[in-house]
Short mmCIF file of C-alpha atoms and ligand atoms in Angstrom, two decimals:
data_model
loop_
_atom_site.label_atom_id
_atom_site.label_comp_id
_atom_site.label_asym_id
_atom_site.label_seq_id
_atom_site.Cartn_x
_atom_site.Cartn_y
_atom_site.Cartn_z
CA UNK A 620 20.54 -2.13 6.36
CA UNK A 621 23.00 -1.77 10.36
CA UNK A 622 20.89 1.51 10.89
CA UNK A 623 18.30 -0.06 11.69
CA UNK A 624 16.75 -0.01 15.38
CA UNK A 625 17.06 -3.15 16.91
CA UNK A 626 14.10 -3.66 18.39
CA UNK A 627 13.03 -3.32 14.60
CA UNK A 628 15.73 -5.90 13.60
CA UNK A 629 14.36 -8.48 16.09
CA UNK A 630 10.42 -8.03 15.98
CA UNK A 631 10.92 -8.20 11.65
CA UNK A 632 13.26 -11.92 12.82
CA UNK A 633 9.91 -12.63 15.51
CA UNK A 634 7.30 -11.51 12.56
CA UNK A 635 9.06 -13.53 9.92
CA UNK A 636 9.50 -16.96 12.47
CA UNK A 637 6.72 -17.06 12.82
CA UNK A 638 5.51 -17.62 9.37
CA UNK A 639 7.41 -19.69 8.39
CA UNK A 640 6.57 -21.90 11.14
CA UNK A 641 2.81 -21.48 9.99
CA UNK A 642 3.37 -22.02 6.51
CA UNK A 643 6.05 -24.90 6.97
CA UNK A 644 2.35 -26.64 9.22
CA UNK A 645 0.83 -26.54 5.45
CA UNK A 646 -1.19 -22.83 6.02
CA UNK A 647 -1.65 -21.25 3.61
CA UNK A 648 -1.24 -17.46 4.44
CA UNK A 649 -3.41 -14.33 3.08
CA UNK A 650 -2.09 -11.04 1.90
CA UNK A 651 -4.16 -7.93 2.45
CA UNK A 652 -3.03 -4.70 0.80
CA UNK A 653 -3.91 -1.65 0.37
CA UNK A 654 -5.08 -0.46 -3.56
CA UNK A 655 -2.85 2.00 -4.86
CA UNK A 656 0.95 2.77 -5.97
CA UNK A 657 2.94 1.13 -2.55
CA UNK A 658 -0.80 -0.96 -1.30
CA UNK A 659 0.57 -2.56 -4.56
CA UNK A 660 3.96 -3.44 -4.30
CA UNK A 661 4.34 -3.69 -0.74
CA UNK A 662 1.72 -7.06 -1.37
CA UNK A 663 3.88 -7.90 -4.46
CA UNK A 664 6.77 -7.98 -2.19
CA UNK A 665 5.08 -10.64 0.59
CA UNK A 666 3.57 -12.43 -2.00
CA UNK A 667 6.60 -12.71 -4.37
CA UNK A 668 9.01 -13.40 -0.98
CA UNK A 669 6.21 -16.44 -0.18
CA UNK A 670 6.19 -18.25 -2.90
CA UNK A 671 10.12 -18.19 -3.55
CA UNK A 672 10.09 -20.00 -0.71
CA UNK A 673 8.36 -22.63 -2.35
CA UNK A 674 4.40 -21.63 -0.49
CA UNK A 675 1.36 -21.07 -2.53
CA UNK A 676 -0.43 -17.25 -1.28
CA UNK A 677 -3.05 -15.91 -2.08
CA UNK A 678 -3.19 -11.76 -2.72
CA UNK A 679 -5.79 -9.03 -2.53
CA UNK A 680 -6.22 -4.95 -1.73
CA UNK A 681 -8.70 -3.80 -1.78
CA UNK A 682 -9.71 0.04 -1.17
CA UNK A 683 -9.18 0.93 2.14
CA UNK A 684 -9.46 -1.21 5.18
CA UNK A 685 -13.01 -1.37 6.77
CA UNK A 686 -14.81 -2.60 9.61
CA UNK A 687 -17.37 -3.74 6.67
CA UNK A 688 -13.91 -4.68 4.36
CA UNK A 689 -13.06 -6.75 8.13
CA UNK A 690 -16.11 -8.25 8.65
CA UNK A 691 -16.31 -9.29 4.92
CA UNK A 692 -12.53 -11.00 5.42
CA UNK A 693 -12.95 -12.34 8.52
CA UNK A 694 -16.58 -13.79 7.09
CA UNK A 695 -13.94 -16.59 5.00
CA UNK A 696 -11.80 -17.50 8.43
CA UNK A 697 -9.08 -16.93 7.20
CA UNK A 698 -5.88 -18.74 9.20
CA UNK A 699 -2.91 -16.84 8.80
CA UNK A 700 -2.96 -13.28 7.35
CA UNK A 701 -0.47 -10.99 6.04
CA UNK A 702 -1.67 -7.32 6.31
CA UNK A 703 0.07 -4.38 4.36
CA UNK A 704 -0.01 -0.35 3.95
CA UNK A 705 -2.46 -0.04 6.65
CA UNK A 706 -4.01 -2.16 9.34
CA UNK A 707 -2.05 0.02 12.39
CA UNK A 708 -5.04 2.13 12.44
CA UNK A 709 -7.61 -0.75 12.84
CA UNK A 710 -5.69 -2.90 14.92
CA UNK A 711 -9.08 -2.65 17.67
CA UNK A 712 -11.25 -3.75 14.93
CA UNK A 713 -9.24 -6.33 12.99
CA UNK A 714 -9.05 -8.34 16.58
CA UNK A 715 -12.31 -7.95 16.66
CA UNK A 716 -13.54 -9.33 14.07
CA UNK A 717 -10.46 -11.96 13.55
CA UNK A 718 -9.32 -12.79 16.88
CA UNK A 719 -8.20 -16.96 16.33
CA UNK A 720 -6.20 -14.94 13.07
CA UNK A 721 -2.77 -15.22 12.89
CA UNK A 722 -1.94 -11.78 11.90
CA UNK A 723 1.24 -10.02 10.42
CA UNK A 724 0.55 -6.74 10.59
CA UNK A 725 3.55 -4.41 8.46
CA UNK A 726 2.72 -0.69 8.17
CA UNK A 727 4.22 3.15 8.49
CA UNK A 728 1.02 4.53 8.93
CA UNK A 729 0.08 7.30 12.53
CA UNK A 730 -1.00 4.33 14.79
CA UNK A 731 -3.70 4.49 16.89
CA UNK A 732 -3.54 3.61 20.90
CA UNK A 733 -4.88 0.53 21.67
CA UNK A 734 -4.89 -0.88 24.93
CA UNK A 735 -3.76 -4.91 23.25
CA UNK A 736 -1.64 -5.63 20.39
CA UNK A 737 -1.49 -7.25 18.27
CA UNK A 738 2.01 -9.49 18.51
CA UNK A 739 3.51 -9.13 15.27
CA UNK A 740 2.15 -5.70 14.74
CA UNK A 741 5.40 -3.41 12.93
CA UNK A 742 4.64 -0.11 12.70
CA UNK A 743 7.61 2.32 11.84
CA UNK A 744 6.64 4.80 13.24
CA UNK A 745 6.33 2.62 16.64
CA UNK A 746 10.56 2.48 16.04
CA UNK A 747 10.30 5.95 15.71
CA UNK A 748 10.53 6.56 11.54
CA UNK A 749 8.72 8.35 10.87
CA UNK A 750 5.97 6.66 8.32
CA UNK A 751 5.21 9.51 5.70
CA UNK A 752 9.19 11.27 3.89
CA UNK A 753 11.72 7.43 5.27
CA UNK A 754 9.88 4.85 5.32
CA UNK A 755 7.08 3.29 2.76
CA UNK A 756 4.45 0.40 3.20
CA UNK A 757 6.11 -1.42 0.68
CA UNK A 758 9.72 -0.03 2.15
CA UNK A 759 8.45 -2.51 5.78
CA UNK A 760 7.47 -4.81 3.58
CA UNK A 761 10.96 -5.34 2.04
CA UNK A 762 12.00 -5.14 5.40
CA UNK A 763 9.79 -7.98 6.25
CA UNK A 764 10.25 -10.11 2.69
CA UNK A 765 14.63 -9.71 3.27
CA UNK A 766 14.16 -10.99 6.44
CA UNK A 767 12.32 -14.56 5.65
CA UNK A 768 14.51 -15.21 2.82
CA UNK A 769 17.20 -14.80 4.40
CA UNK A 770 16.06 -16.75 6.02
CA UNK A 771 16.10 -19.95 4.15
CA UNK A 772 19.29 -18.07 1.80
CA UNK A 773 16.97 -16.73 -0.69
CA UNK A 774 17.31 -13.17 -2.03
CA UNK A 775 15.24 -10.21 -2.36
CA UNK A 776 17.24 -7.57 -4.11
CA UNK A 777 15.26 -7.42 -7.17
CA UNK A 778 12.71 -6.92 -4.47
CA UNK A 779 14.82 -3.49 -3.93
CA UNK A 780 12.92 -1.98 -6.99
CA UNK A 781 9.37 -2.78 -5.95
CA UNK A 782 9.80 -1.36 -2.67
CA UNK A 783 11.40 2.56 -4.45
CA UNK A 784 8.36 2.74 -7.04
CA UNK A 785 6.43 2.21 -3.67
CA UNK A 786 8.18 5.13 -2.24
CA UNK A 787 7.72 6.97 -4.66
CA UNK A 788 4.31 6.70 -5.25
CA UNK A 789 3.64 7.78 -2.24
CA UNK A 790 5.95 10.76 -2.77
CA UNK A 791 8.03 10.30 -0.38
CA UNK A 792 11.14 11.83 -2.05
CA UNK A 793 9.10 15.39 -2.42
CA UNK A 794 11.98 17.18 -0.20
CA UNK A 795 14.18 16.39 -3.42
CA UNK A 796 16.27 13.50 -1.75
CA UNK A 797 14.72 9.73 -0.52
CA UNK A 798 15.61 9.82 3.33
CA UNK A 799 16.08 7.35 6.02
CA UNK A 800 15.02 3.54 5.63
CA UNK A 801 13.92 4.54 1.86
CA UNK A 802 17.16 5.62 1.64
CA UNK A 803 19.27 1.98 2.67
CA UNK A 804 17.69 0.26 1.00
CA UNK A 805 17.50 1.85 -2.43
CA UNK A 806 21.68 1.56 -1.80
CA UNK A 807 21.52 -2.02 -1.25
CA UNK A 808 19.13 -1.81 -4.90
CA UNK A 809 22.64 -0.04 -6.15
CA UNK A 810 24.89 -1.86 -4.54
CA UNK A 811 22.93 -5.44 -6.36
CA UNK A 812 22.66 -3.25 -9.79
CA UNK A 813 19.53 -3.43 -9.64
CA UNK A 814 18.96 0.09 -9.42
CA UNK A 815 20.46 4.07 -9.96
CA UNK A 816 19.38 7.01 -7.47
CA UNK A 817 20.90 9.96 -9.23
CA UNK A 818 19.60 13.52 -9.32
CA UNK A 819 17.73 15.20 -12.59
CA UNK A 820 14.55 17.34 -13.20
CA UNK A 821 11.76 15.64 -12.15
CA UNK A 822 9.95 15.54 -15.32
CA UNK A 823 7.36 12.99 -15.99
CA UNK A 824 8.41 10.42 -18.07
CA UNK A 825 11.84 11.14 -17.99
CA UNK A 826 12.91 7.34 -20.30
CA UNK A 827 9.30 7.95 -22.62
CA UNK A 828 7.66 11.06 -23.46
CA UNK A 829 9.12 13.26 -26.04
CA UNK A 830 10.65 16.27 -23.58
CA UNK A 831 7.40 18.90 -23.82
CA UNK A 832 5.08 16.08 -22.91
CA UNK A 833 7.33 15.89 -20.03
CA UNK A 834 7.29 19.38 -19.52
CA UNK A 835 2.84 18.80 -19.93
CA UNK A 836 3.13 16.68 -17.57
CA UNK A 837 4.69 17.67 -14.75
CA UNK A 838 2.78 18.04 -11.59
CA UNK A 839 5.25 17.31 -9.04
CA UNK A 840 5.35 19.87 -8.36
CA UNK A 841 2.79 22.25 -10.47
CA UNK A 842 4.79 24.65 -13.43
CA UNK A 843 1.08 26.90 -14.01
CA UNK A 844 0.89 28.07 -17.52
CA UNK A 845 3.56 24.50 -18.37
CA UNK A 846 1.48 22.18 -16.87
CA UNK A 847 -1.87 20.07 -18.34
CA UNK A 848 -1.11 22.66 -21.43
CA UNK A 849 0.71 21.61 -24.74
CA UNK A 850 0.30 24.07 -26.61
CA UNK A 851 2.59 25.72 -23.78
CA UNK A 852 4.98 23.63 -23.05
CA UNK A 853 6.17 23.33 -26.97
CA UNK A 854 6.11 27.50 -26.85
CA UNK A 855 8.10 27.06 -23.99
CA UNK A 856 10.84 24.95 -25.22
CA UNK A 857 11.20 26.74 -28.53
CA UNK A 858 11.96 30.25 -26.81
CA UNK A 859 14.73 27.60 -24.43
CA UNK A 860 15.87 26.98 -28.83
CA UNK A 861 15.94 24.02 -27.37
CA UNK A 862 15.17 21.53 -30.22
CA UNK A 863 11.55 19.01 -30.29
CA UNK A 864 13.18 17.24 -32.53
CA UNK A 865 16.23 15.35 -33.72
CA UNK A 866 16.87 13.32 -36.68
CA UNK A 867 13.28 12.88 -36.80
CA UNK A 868 12.80 11.43 -33.63
CA UNK A 869 11.64 13.73 -30.67
CA UNK A 870 14.16 14.48 -27.88
CA UNK A 871 14.07 12.75 -24.33
CA UNK A 872 15.15 13.90 -21.37
CA UNK A 873 17.48 11.95 -21.52
CA UNK A 874 18.57 13.51 -24.80
CA UNK A 875 19.37 17.55 -23.48
CA UNK A 876 23.43 17.57 -23.27
CA UNK A 877 24.25 19.45 -20.30
CA UNK A 878 23.77 23.32 -21.37
CA UNK A 879 20.87 22.14 -22.38
CA UNK A 880 19.62 20.91 -19.09
CA UNK A 881 21.00 23.65 -17.55
CA UNK A 882 19.39 25.77 -19.28
CA UNK A 883 15.86 23.96 -18.76
CA UNK A 884 16.71 24.23 -15.37
CA UNK A 885 17.26 27.55 -15.03
CA UNK A 886 13.96 28.44 -16.76
CA UNK A 887 11.94 26.40 -14.91
CA UNK A 888 12.46 27.85 -11.55
CA UNK A 889 12.53 31.05 -12.74
CA UNK A 890 8.87 30.18 -14.49
CA UNK A 891 7.54 28.87 -11.93
CA UNK A 892 8.81 31.73 -9.59
CA UNK A 893 7.49 33.39 -11.08
CA UNK A 894 3.95 32.72 -10.76
CA UNK A 895 4.26 33.45 -7.15
CA UNK A 896 5.72 29.57 -6.00
CA UNK A 897 8.54 29.31 -3.41
CA UNK A 898 12.21 29.09 -3.97
CA UNK A 899 12.31 26.50 -1.91
CA UNK A 900 9.55 23.94 -3.23
CA UNK A 901 10.30 25.11 -6.74
CA UNK A 902 14.27 24.36 -7.20
CA UNK A 903 12.20 20.58 -5.73
CA UNK A 904 11.90 20.36 -9.53
CA UNK A 905 15.50 18.95 -8.92
CA UNK A 906 16.19 16.18 -7.27
CA UNK A 907 16.80 12.60 -6.54
CA UNK A 908 14.88 10.22 -9.37
CA UNK A 909 15.29 6.21 -9.23
CA UNK A 910 16.45 3.96 -12.49
CA UNK A 911 15.32 0.28 -11.95
CA UNK A 912 18.46 -0.78 -14.61
CA UNK A 913 16.21 -4.65 -15.37
CA UNK A 914 13.48 -2.95 -17.16
CA UNK A 915 13.68 -2.21 -20.77
CA UNK A 916 14.61 1.12 -21.18
CA UNK A 917 12.26 3.83 -22.66
CA UNK A 918 9.88 1.77 -20.93
CA UNK A 919 7.58 3.23 -17.78
CA UNK A 920 9.01 0.31 -15.75
CA UNK A 921 12.24 2.13 -16.51
CA UNK A 922 11.56 4.81 -13.53
CA UNK A 923 10.11 4.16 -10.36
CA UNK A 924 7.91 7.91 -10.34
CA UNK A 925 5.70 6.55 -13.82
CA UNK A 926 5.70 2.42 -12.97
CA UNK A 927 4.18 3.67 -9.45
CA UNK A 928 1.65 6.44 -11.73
CA UNK A 929 1.40 2.98 -13.59
CA UNK A 930 0.05 1.13 -11.16
CA UNK A 931 -2.09 4.34 -9.63
CA UNK A 932 -3.63 3.81 -12.32
CA UNK A 933 -4.42 0.10 -12.11
CA UNK A 934 -4.93 0.43 -8.55
CA UNK A 935 -7.35 3.09 -8.68
CA UNK A 936 -9.59 2.53 -10.65
CA UNK A 937 -9.95 -0.62 -9.60
CA UNK A 938 -7.45 -3.13 -11.99
CA UNK A 939 -6.42 -3.99 -8.74
CA UNK A 940 -4.96 -7.48 -10.07
CA UNK A 941 -3.48 -5.72 -13.29
CA UNK A 942 -1.32 -3.51 -11.09
CA UNK A 943 -0.46 -6.79 -9.12
CA UNK A 944 0.46 -8.76 -12.11
CA UNK A 945 2.95 -6.03 -13.27
CA UNK A 946 4.32 -6.03 -9.99
CA UNK A 947 4.87 -10.02 -10.12
CA UNK A 948 6.64 -9.50 -13.77
CA UNK A 949 4.32 -9.77 -16.24
CA UNK A 950 5.15 -7.81 -19.32
CA UNK A 951 1.93 -9.14 -21.43
CA UNK A 952 -1.33 -8.49 -22.56
CA UNK A 953 -2.21 -7.27 -18.74
CA UNK A 954 1.16 -4.55 -19.59
CA UNK A 955 -0.65 -3.22 -22.47
CA UNK A 956 -3.85 -3.42 -20.42
CA UNK A 957 -2.10 -1.51 -17.50
CA UNK A 958 -0.62 0.77 -20.33
CA UNK A 959 -3.53 1.45 -20.77
CA UNK A 960 -4.94 2.44 -17.66
CA UNK A 961 -2.56 4.73 -17.17
CA UNK A 962 -2.86 6.86 -20.34
CA UNK A 963 -6.64 7.06 -19.22
CA UNK A 964 -5.60 7.63 -16.16
CA UNK A 965 -4.05 11.36 -17.07
CA UNK A 966 -6.60 12.15 -19.17
CA UNK A 967 -9.27 11.50 -16.42
CA UNK A 968 -6.78 13.65 -13.61
CA UNK A 969 -6.25 16.63 -16.48
CA UNK A 970 -10.12 16.73 -16.56
CA UNK A 971 -10.37 16.08 -13.03
CA UNK A 972 -8.85 19.60 -12.56
CA UNK A 973 -10.18 20.81 -15.27
CA UNK A 974 -13.44 20.80 -13.18
CA UNK A 975 -11.74 21.29 -10.17
CA UNK A 976 -9.91 25.73 -12.28
CA UNK A 977 -13.74 26.08 -13.80
CA UNK A 978 -15.26 25.60 -10.07
CA UNK A 979 -12.91 27.74 -8.05
CA UNK A 980 -15.50 29.44 -6.20
CA UNK A 981 -16.48 26.18 -5.23
CA UNK A 982 -13.21 26.10 -2.67
CA UNK A 983 -14.59 27.76 0.39
CA UNK A 984 -11.97 29.57 3.11
CA UNK A 985 -12.93 27.96 5.74
CA UNK A 986 -10.49 29.74 8.48
CA UNK A 987 -7.43 27.30 9.33
CA UNK A 988 -8.58 25.34 5.98
CA UNK A 989 -9.64 25.48 2.46
CA UNK A 990 -12.15 23.05 1.67
CA UNK A 991 -14.10 21.80 -1.06
CA UNK A 992 -17.41 19.17 -2.35
CA UNK A 993 -16.86 17.37 -6.13
CA UNK A 994 -20.62 15.25 -5.05
CA UNK A 995 -19.99 13.17 -8.08
CA UNK A 996 -18.41 15.73 -10.45
CA UNK A 997 -14.49 12.93 -9.70
CA UNK A 998 -14.18 10.01 -8.72
CA UNK A 999 -13.62 9.58 -4.50
CA UNK A 1000 -10.12 6.80 -5.58
CA UNK A 1001 -9.05 10.15 -7.46
CA UNK A 1002 -10.36 12.90 -4.55
CA UNK A 1003 -7.09 12.52 -3.15
CA UNK A 1004 -4.85 12.90 -6.19
CA UNK A 1005 -6.83 15.77 -7.27
CA UNK A 1006 -7.08 17.90 -3.57
CA UNK A 1007 -2.41 16.64 -3.52
CA UNK A 1008 -2.86 18.92 -7.50
CA UNK A 1009 -5.35 21.74 -6.03
CA UNK A 1010 -2.54 22.42 -3.08
CA UNK A 1011 0.64 22.67 -5.25
CA UNK A 1012 -0.98 23.78 -8.73
CA UNK A 1013 -0.87 27.75 -5.37
CA UNK A 1014 -4.36 28.98 -7.68
CA UNK A 1015 -5.03 29.16 -3.76
CA UNK A 1016 -4.49 32.52 -1.94
CA UNK A 1017 -3.33 31.71 1.16
CA UNK A 1018 -0.84 27.81 2.22
CA UNK A 1019 -3.16 25.76 4.06
CA UNK A 1020 -4.95 22.31 4.62
CA UNK A 1021 -6.96 20.46 1.45
CA UNK A 1022 -10.46 18.71 2.35
CA UNK A 1023 -12.13 17.61 -0.04
CA UNK A 1024 -15.42 14.95 -0.18
CA UNK A 1025 -16.73 13.34 -3.26
CA UNK A 1026 -19.11 10.92 -3.56
CA UNK A 1027 -19.20 7.35 -2.05
CA UNK A 1028 -20.76 4.25 -2.05
CA UNK A 1029 -23.94 3.41 -0.11
CA UNK A 1030 -24.56 6.88 1.34
CA UNK A 1031 -20.72 6.97 1.84
CA UNK A 1032 -18.61 9.93 1.88
CA UNK A 1033 -15.33 9.73 0.94
CA UNK A 1034 -12.74 12.30 2.33
CA UNK A 1035 -9.06 13.14 1.90
CA UNK A 1036 -6.92 15.60 3.40
CA UNK A 1037 -3.40 17.01 2.03
CA UNK A 1038 -1.72 19.18 3.70
CA UNK A 1039 2.54 20.27 3.29
CA UNK A 1040 5.62 20.11 5.35
CA UNK A 1041 6.10 23.43 5.67
CA UNK A 1042 2.22 23.23 6.92
CA UNK A 1043 3.63 20.18 9.19
CA UNK A 1044 7.18 21.91 10.37
CA UNK A 1045 3.76 24.31 11.86
CA UNK A 1046 2.02 21.60 14.01
CA UNK A 1047 -0.01 20.61 10.96
CA UNK A 1048 -0.93 16.20 12.09
CA UNK A 1049 -3.98 15.77 9.43
CA UNK A 1050 -3.83 11.73 10.06
CA UNK A 1051 -4.81 13.26 13.73
CA UNK A 1052 -7.42 15.49 12.70
CA UNK A 1053 -8.81 13.53 9.93
CA UNK A 1054 -9.49 10.69 12.88
CA UNK A 1055 -10.20 12.62 15.44
CA UNK A 1056 -13.24 13.78 13.47
CA UNK A 1057 -14.55 11.13 12.15
CA UNK A 1058 -15.08 9.47 15.52
CA UNK A 1059 -17.11 12.38 16.18
CA UNK A 1060 -20.05 11.58 12.85
CA UNK A 1061 -19.81 7.78 12.97
CA UNK A 1062 -17.23 7.63 10.50
CA UNK A 1063 -13.54 6.45 9.50
CA UNK A 1064 -10.51 7.68 8.97
CA UNK A 1065 -6.32 7.96 9.79
CA UNK A 1066 -3.24 8.24 7.30
CA UNK A 1067 -0.32 10.65 7.62
CA UNK A 1068 0.68 14.11 8.78
CA UNK A 1069 0.37 14.87 5.45
CA UNK A 1070 -2.03 13.38 3.70
CA UNK A 1071 -4.75 11.99 5.37
CA UNK A 1072 -8.88 10.51 4.60
CA UNK A 1073 -11.88 9.95 6.09
CA UNK A 1074 -14.98 8.07 5.08
CA UNK A 1075 -18.67 9.85 6.49
CA UNK A 1076 -21.61 9.24 6.84
CA UNK A 1077 -23.59 11.53 4.05
CA UNK A 1078 -25.37 15.06 5.38
CA UNK A 1079 -22.77 14.93 7.41
CA UNK A 1080 -19.92 17.00 5.61
CA UNK A 1081 -20.55 20.46 7.35
CA UNK A 1082 -20.03 18.86 11.23
CA UNK A 1083 -16.76 17.22 10.28
CA UNK A 1084 -15.59 20.03 8.60
CA UNK A 1085 -16.10 21.83 11.84
CA UNK A 1086 -14.28 19.10 14.00
CA UNK A 1087 -11.48 18.72 11.03
CA UNK A 1088 -11.18 22.55 11.56
CA UNK A 1089 -11.01 23.14 15.60
CA UNK A 1090 -8.82 20.33 15.24
CA UNK A 1091 -6.09 22.33 12.88
CA UNK A 1092 -6.49 25.60 13.89
CA UNK A 1093 -5.81 23.42 17.02
CA UNK A 1094 -2.81 22.14 16.12
CA UNK A 1095 -1.42 25.29 14.66
CA UNK A 1096 -1.99 26.80 18.23
CA UNK A 1097 0.87 24.23 19.28
CA UNK A 1098 -2.41 21.77 20.57
CA UNK A 1099 -2.53 18.55 19.03
O1 LIG B 1191 -1.99 5.06 2.09
P1 LIG B 1191 -1.19 6.05 1.57
O2 LIG B 1191 -0.09 5.63 2.57
O3 LIG B 1191 -0.20 4.28 0.69
O4 LIG B 1191 -0.94 6.92 0.67
C1 LIG B 1191 -0.39 8.27 0.83
C2 LIG B 1191 -0.38 9.33 0.58
O5 LIG B 1191 -0.15 10.38 0.79
C3 LIG B 1191 -0.14 8.68 -1.31
O6 LIG B 1191 -1.38 9.42 -2.19
C4 LIG B 1191 0.57 10.15 -1.28
O7 LIG B 1191 0.28 10.84 -2.59
C5 LIG B 1191 -0.35 11.88 -0.27
N1 LIG B 1191 1.79 12.05 0.21
C6 LIG B 1191 1.00 13.51 0.11
N2 LIG B 1191 1.91 14.28 0.23
C7 LIG B 1191 3.21 14.37 1.01
C8 LIG B 1191 3.36 12.49 1.17
C9 LIG B 1191 2.18 11.81 0.67
O8 LIG B 1191 0.16 13.41 -0.72
N3 LIG B 1191 3.62 14.35 1.38
O1 LIG B 1192 -7.40 8.46 0.14
P1 LIG B 1192 -6.71 8.46 0.31
O2 LIG B 1192 -5.31 8.71 -0.28
O3 LIG B 1192 -6.81 10.49 0.74
O4 LIG B 1192 -6.07 8.21 2.12
C1 LIG B 1192 -4.47 9.23 2.44
C2 LIG B 1192 -3.73 8.66 3.59
O5 LIG B 1192 -4.96 8.68 4.00
C3 LIG B 1192 -3.60 7.71 2.65
O6 LIG B 1192 -2.25 7.18 3.28
C4 LIG B 1192 -4.16 6.33 3.55
O7 LIG B 1192 -4.51 5.38 3.22
C5 LIG B 1192 -4.92 7.08 4.40
N1 LIG B 1192 -6.41 7.05 5.32
C6 LIG B 1192 -6.75 6.43 6.00
N2 LIG B 1192 -8.31 6.33 6.52
C7 LIG B 1192 -9.26 6.25 6.21
C8 LIG B 1192 -8.86 6.89 4.80
C9 LIG B 1192 -7.59 6.94 4.21
O8 LIG B 1192 -5.95 5.73 6.79
N3 LIG B 1192 -10.16 6.34 6.00
ZN1 LIG B 1193 1.68 3.87 2.37
#
């Protein structure tokens, strides 16, 4: 980890020193984190570090750090807070509602410019580190936990596993390789015997699924004609003369010979190219995968991608506690419930994707973007995931950002925006577009260049969309 910018090392030190000082004074720290896989992993990393140091810790997950939630947190008069995987977009609100609380922010979302910076605000972007690919919220939490535990001569190596899960959960290795801090953390985990990084087919369920199921379940990248279809996946393997079963047990990806694996890889890439997927995206089916060596073989926790999906299944269906418990090492009843949620989550995502394909005319071409409103049909918590699936599936004619709306509670509307690397390279910054447009309709928004979100009042969707489209058109022509 020698490559960390000096200033970042220094700021981590200072924040860790501050935390230790307050804990020694008897203050109980509250960790507030985001509800997705990265957020749950980040919260669990900090929680484990505090508990390992011998102090109590209260950890809570929330859907998004909106002003309503900040006001609710403030009403409990917390003395000391650590915010992970969000906070940088809400610095002004946090300072306004919590002027007297001690606060450490560990985030990787694009920060907003504010006049008065809080003392312990550690955001990757402030150190020139790209928070959409080089480090996740759990990566930032890991850097902090590592610094903090080192002071007390405790190890933090086991926590590299959760840092990897968070990075994968946020799709940071979408290009096929881990970069920057993510890569360094994983290398650290490898040296300590916690992780293994290797190149493989990036099929979902490498550890746990019969191969034909792994093909059916893979949506990143999306394999047209195979993703979501069991019968087509079976037929595909049969044409390739790869057996579904050997000696009465299902063949898993791990069971293939080198030659079979090669045959399968070539066929999958060709299949995608036939369906107009650009070769560089099709080749993304092969890439780096992370194995968690301390987890039981043939369980979803052994593979970083499946672990992350399991956490998303818990968090996005509002069973944060179960996800957090699994991160903290629970492998009994709560883990079994998490497995049930994973199954339901996959079924639900498939049904949402089906809804989109059957209602394809609802996706409107709005110039620089595509947009659709799912109303009550798709849960606000997974509308972003579904928008990503639509973008990856290439069922739309052109490569443009997708802006998806879904009804939310309290007369509001959830917005999720998804793009890809190609669009970012052409100038698109969805986080900035969400911030710009939401401010114009009395909403709240932000995020990353490649994926962002907002919450806006119902009835103002068209106006919001007009602002988003304008901003993105401006970005594509060289503006910010
Ligand atoms: O709030 P947070 O940073 O944890 O979430 C990042 C979001 O961005 C995730 O939902 C992830 O799926 C999405 N993402 C994406 N494509 C990428 C990178 C991230 O859709 N290339
Ligand atoms: O909710 P969704 O998955 O679409 O969010 C995409 C990204 O935008 C996430 O990183 C999320 O934290 C961020 N976001 C945000 N402010 C919001 C909504 C989402 O920063 N109001
Ligand atoms: Zn994150």
